[in-house]
XYZ file of C-alpha atoms in Angstrom:
218
model
C 0.371 7.628 11.048
C -3.262 7.833 12.026
C -2.623 8.597 15.733
C -0.447 11.755 15.903
C 1.991 13.941 13.976
C 4.943 12.738 16.041
C 4.085 9.092 15.472
C 3.703 9.735 11.750
C 7.102 11.404 11.439
C 8.826 8.714 13.519
C 7.233 6.032 11.349
C 8.232 7.984 8.229
C 11.885 8.160 9.273
C 11.989 4.483 10.276
C 10.316 3.295 7.077
C 12.483 5.505 4.885
C 15.607 4.053 6.470
C 14.219 0.543 6.053
C 13.325 1.346 2.458
C 16.866 2.442 1.609
C 18.250 -0.705 3.246
C 15.783 -2.844 1.297
C 16.666 -1.302 -2.064
C 20.354 -1.962 -1.336
C 19.527 -5.668 -1.030
C 18.227 -5.914 -4.590
C 20.177 -7.814 -7.241
C 18.182 -6.985 -10.377
C 16.285 -3.991 -11.747
C 13.047 -6.000 -11.686
C 13.326 -6.246 -7.894
C 13.531 -2.495 -7.306
C 9.769 -1.664 -7.463
C 8.921 -4.231 -4.766
C 11.887 -3.097 -2.669
C 10.649 0.516 -2.916
C 7.404 -0.253 -1.049
C 8.798 0.484 2.477
C 10.258 3.779 1.237
C 6.959 4.758 -0.405
C 5.153 3.960 2.831
C 7.676 6.208 4.584
C 6.774 9.069 2.256
C 3.084 8.400 2.882
C 3.622 8.595 6.642
C 5.455 11.921 6.259
C 2.477 13.220 4.271
C 0.070 12.215 7.022
C 2.363 13.818 9.596
C 2.087 17.104 7.670
C -1.674 16.611 7.542
C -1.742 16.397 11.339
C 0.181 19.666 11.490
C -2.351 21.300 9.154
C -5.039 20.565 11.734
C -2.933 21.671 14.698
C -1.911 24.998 13.159
C -5.021 25.569 11.040
C -3.336 25.743 7.624
C -6.088 25.118 5.029
C -3.858 24.911 1.945
C -1.595 22.347 3.643
C -4.648 20.360 4.722
C -6.025 20.197 1.190
C -2.647 19.351 -0.363
C -1.748 16.581 2.062
C -5.271 15.132 2.021
C -5.130 14.726 -1.740
C -1.554 13.413 -1.685
C -2.417 10.795 0.930
C -5.494 9.587 -0.936
C -3.529 9.389 -4.188
C -1.123 7.048 -2.415
C -3.747 5.028 -0.568
C -6.529 4.813 -3.149
C -4.727 5.067 -6.495
C -1.074 4.039 -6.173
C -1.259 0.915 -4.009
C -3.846 -1.148 -5.937
C -1.750 -0.625 -9.076
C 1.779 -0.707 -7.682
C 1.527 -3.825 -5.493
C 0.469 -6.328 -8.208
C 2.820 -4.621 -10.678
C 5.787 -5.042 -8.316
C 5.101 -8.659 -7.382
C 4.426 -9.514 -11.022
C 7.921 -8.352 -11.959
C 9.398 -10.779 -9.420
C 7.428 -13.779 -10.632
C 9.101 -16.416 -12.823
C 6.384 -19.078 -13.016
C 4.331 -18.452 -16.148
C 0.862 -19.334 -14.839
C 1.412 -17.353 -11.654
C 2.626 -14.364 -13.653
C -0.542 -14.477 -15.779
C -2.804 -14.629 -12.723
C -0.987 -11.702 -11.094
C -1.397 -9.782 -14.355
C -5.169 -10.176 -13.960
C -4.913 -8.664 -10.493
C -2.883 -5.810 -11.986
C -5.677 -5.133 -14.465
C -8.102 -5.136 -11.533
C -5.843 -2.748 -9.615
C -5.571 -0.359 -12.561
C -9.366 -0.333 -12.877
C -9.829 0.394 -9.169
C -7.080 3.015 -9.155
C -8.513 4.871 -12.148
C -12.019 4.626 -10.704
C -10.822 6.201 -7.459
C -8.790 8.805 -9.335
C -11.922 9.865 -11.220
C -13.775 10.563 -7.967
C -10.744 12.227 -6.383
C -10.542 14.636 -9.307
C -14.276 15.210 -9.737
C -15.361 15.528 -6.102
C -13.777 17.168 -3.050
C -11.858 14.845 -0.745
C -12.089 15.830 2.904
C -10.049 14.759 5.926
C -11.281 15.130 9.499
C -9.943 14.288 12.942
C -12.138 11.941 14.994
C -9.475 10.619 17.386
C -7.913 9.272 14.166
C -7.822 10.902 10.743
C -10.871 10.119 8.631
C -10.794 10.469 4.839
C -14.110 11.102 3.108
C -13.926 9.873 -0.489
C -17.152 9.326 -2.490
C -18.003 5.769 -3.580
C -14.909 4.055 -2.168
C -16.879 2.433 0.663
C -18.961 0.455 -1.820
C -18.519 -3.281 -1.207
C -17.577 -3.971 -4.832
C -14.815 -1.357 -4.815
C -13.412 -2.507 -1.474
C -13.428 -6.130 -2.634
C -11.527 -5.366 -5.835
C -9.107 -3.128 -3.914
C -8.340 -5.904 -1.417
C -7.966 -8.397 -4.262
C -5.327 -6.236 -5.961
C -3.377 -5.266 -2.839
C -3.619 -8.471 -0.762
C -4.988 -11.511 -2.604
C -2.591 -11.040 -5.534
C 0.257 -11.799 -3.123
C -1.132 -15.290 -2.519
C -0.224 -16.273 -6.080
C 3.444 -15.351 -5.766
C 5.948 -18.203 -5.603
C 7.805 -16.313 -2.848
C 6.800 -17.282 0.708
C 7.527 -13.867 2.211
C 5.236 -12.214 -0.340
C 2.529 -14.752 0.524
C 3.015 -13.832 4.182
C 2.839 -10.108 3.404
C -0.472 -10.591 1.576
C -1.956 -12.748 4.330
C -1.005 -10.327 7.112
C -2.159 -7.313 5.099
C -5.548 -8.975 4.544
C -5.830 -9.934 8.210
C -4.980 -6.424 9.395
C -7.373 -4.928 6.853
C -10.147 -6.914 8.558
C -8.920 -5.855 12.025
C -8.747 -2.184 11.032
C -12.205 -2.314 9.456
C -13.719 -4.045 12.499
C -12.223 -1.806 15.197
C -11.764 1.473 13.281
C -14.639 1.410 10.795
C -14.768 5.166 10.225
C -11.009 5.733 10.120
C -10.036 2.248 9.018
C -8.191 3.337 5.897
C -5.712 5.500 7.748
C -5.244 2.788 10.385
C -4.826 0.027 7.816
C -2.259 2.028 5.868
C -0.256 2.285 9.081
C -0.561 -1.472 9.656
C 0.526 -2.139 6.070
C 3.438 0.262 6.487
C 4.671 -1.707 9.496
C 4.241 -4.906 7.481
C 6.643 -3.583 4.884
C 9.384 -4.914 7.174
C 8.423 -8.314 5.719
C 9.643 -7.021 2.363
C 13.078 -6.358 3.822
C 13.095 -9.911 5.196
C 12.212 -11.201 1.730
C 15.381 -9.720 0.282
C 17.562 -10.584 3.257
C 16.422 -14.141 4.011
C 14.132 -15.102 1.137
C 14.742 -17.610 -1.632
C 17.994 -17.176 -3.507
C 17.467 -15.315 -6.745
C 19.277 -16.724 -9.765
C 21.298 -14.216 -11.836
C 19.321 -14.542 -15.075
C 15.972 -15.513 -13.485
C 14.676 -17.523 -16.455
C 10.918 -17.891 -16.632
C 9.628 -21.276 -15.482
C 6.445 -23.117 -16.384
C 5.733 -25.000 -13.180
């Protein structure tokens, strides 16, 4: 988490446990990617916990490794994985097609970010919170497409809990950007990690999933 090593590790343990519980609630293989999101957030929080330790104990190689691992999660994985996972759950044809467009957008953003991660050095600094310095990501166009893939795509799901996840993620993105402009990405990733509890609720209390899940047109 963006606030301390201890908080990051506690969040990592909690999210990992929630992630395992969420995966156990799945009924079909297509549901597994979406159910894995809390667990992946748990891994991401563990990585940031190790990053905090690299600052505390002055371990350069650990700092570089965890900085790159975190940004690969935050800037490359999520804009691709989120629309991919919700697209697998969708059964309404027109919604599935729209989500596929968001997936294409997410792949473009993820590859764009990956290019700059590979070509230029990515630096992390502590300014009360952890700040990640990644070239070109702060451009309005990139941020807009990133938010579209990770948040707005959820609005087109036929599942209410996924709609809620997208709405809250978008709201907290705005809150993190407004109050933590410099370190907003680390803060927002923490907010989104906490929101992954909504995914567990989707599988526990969401709409009943039919065994064969035939694709619908309406």
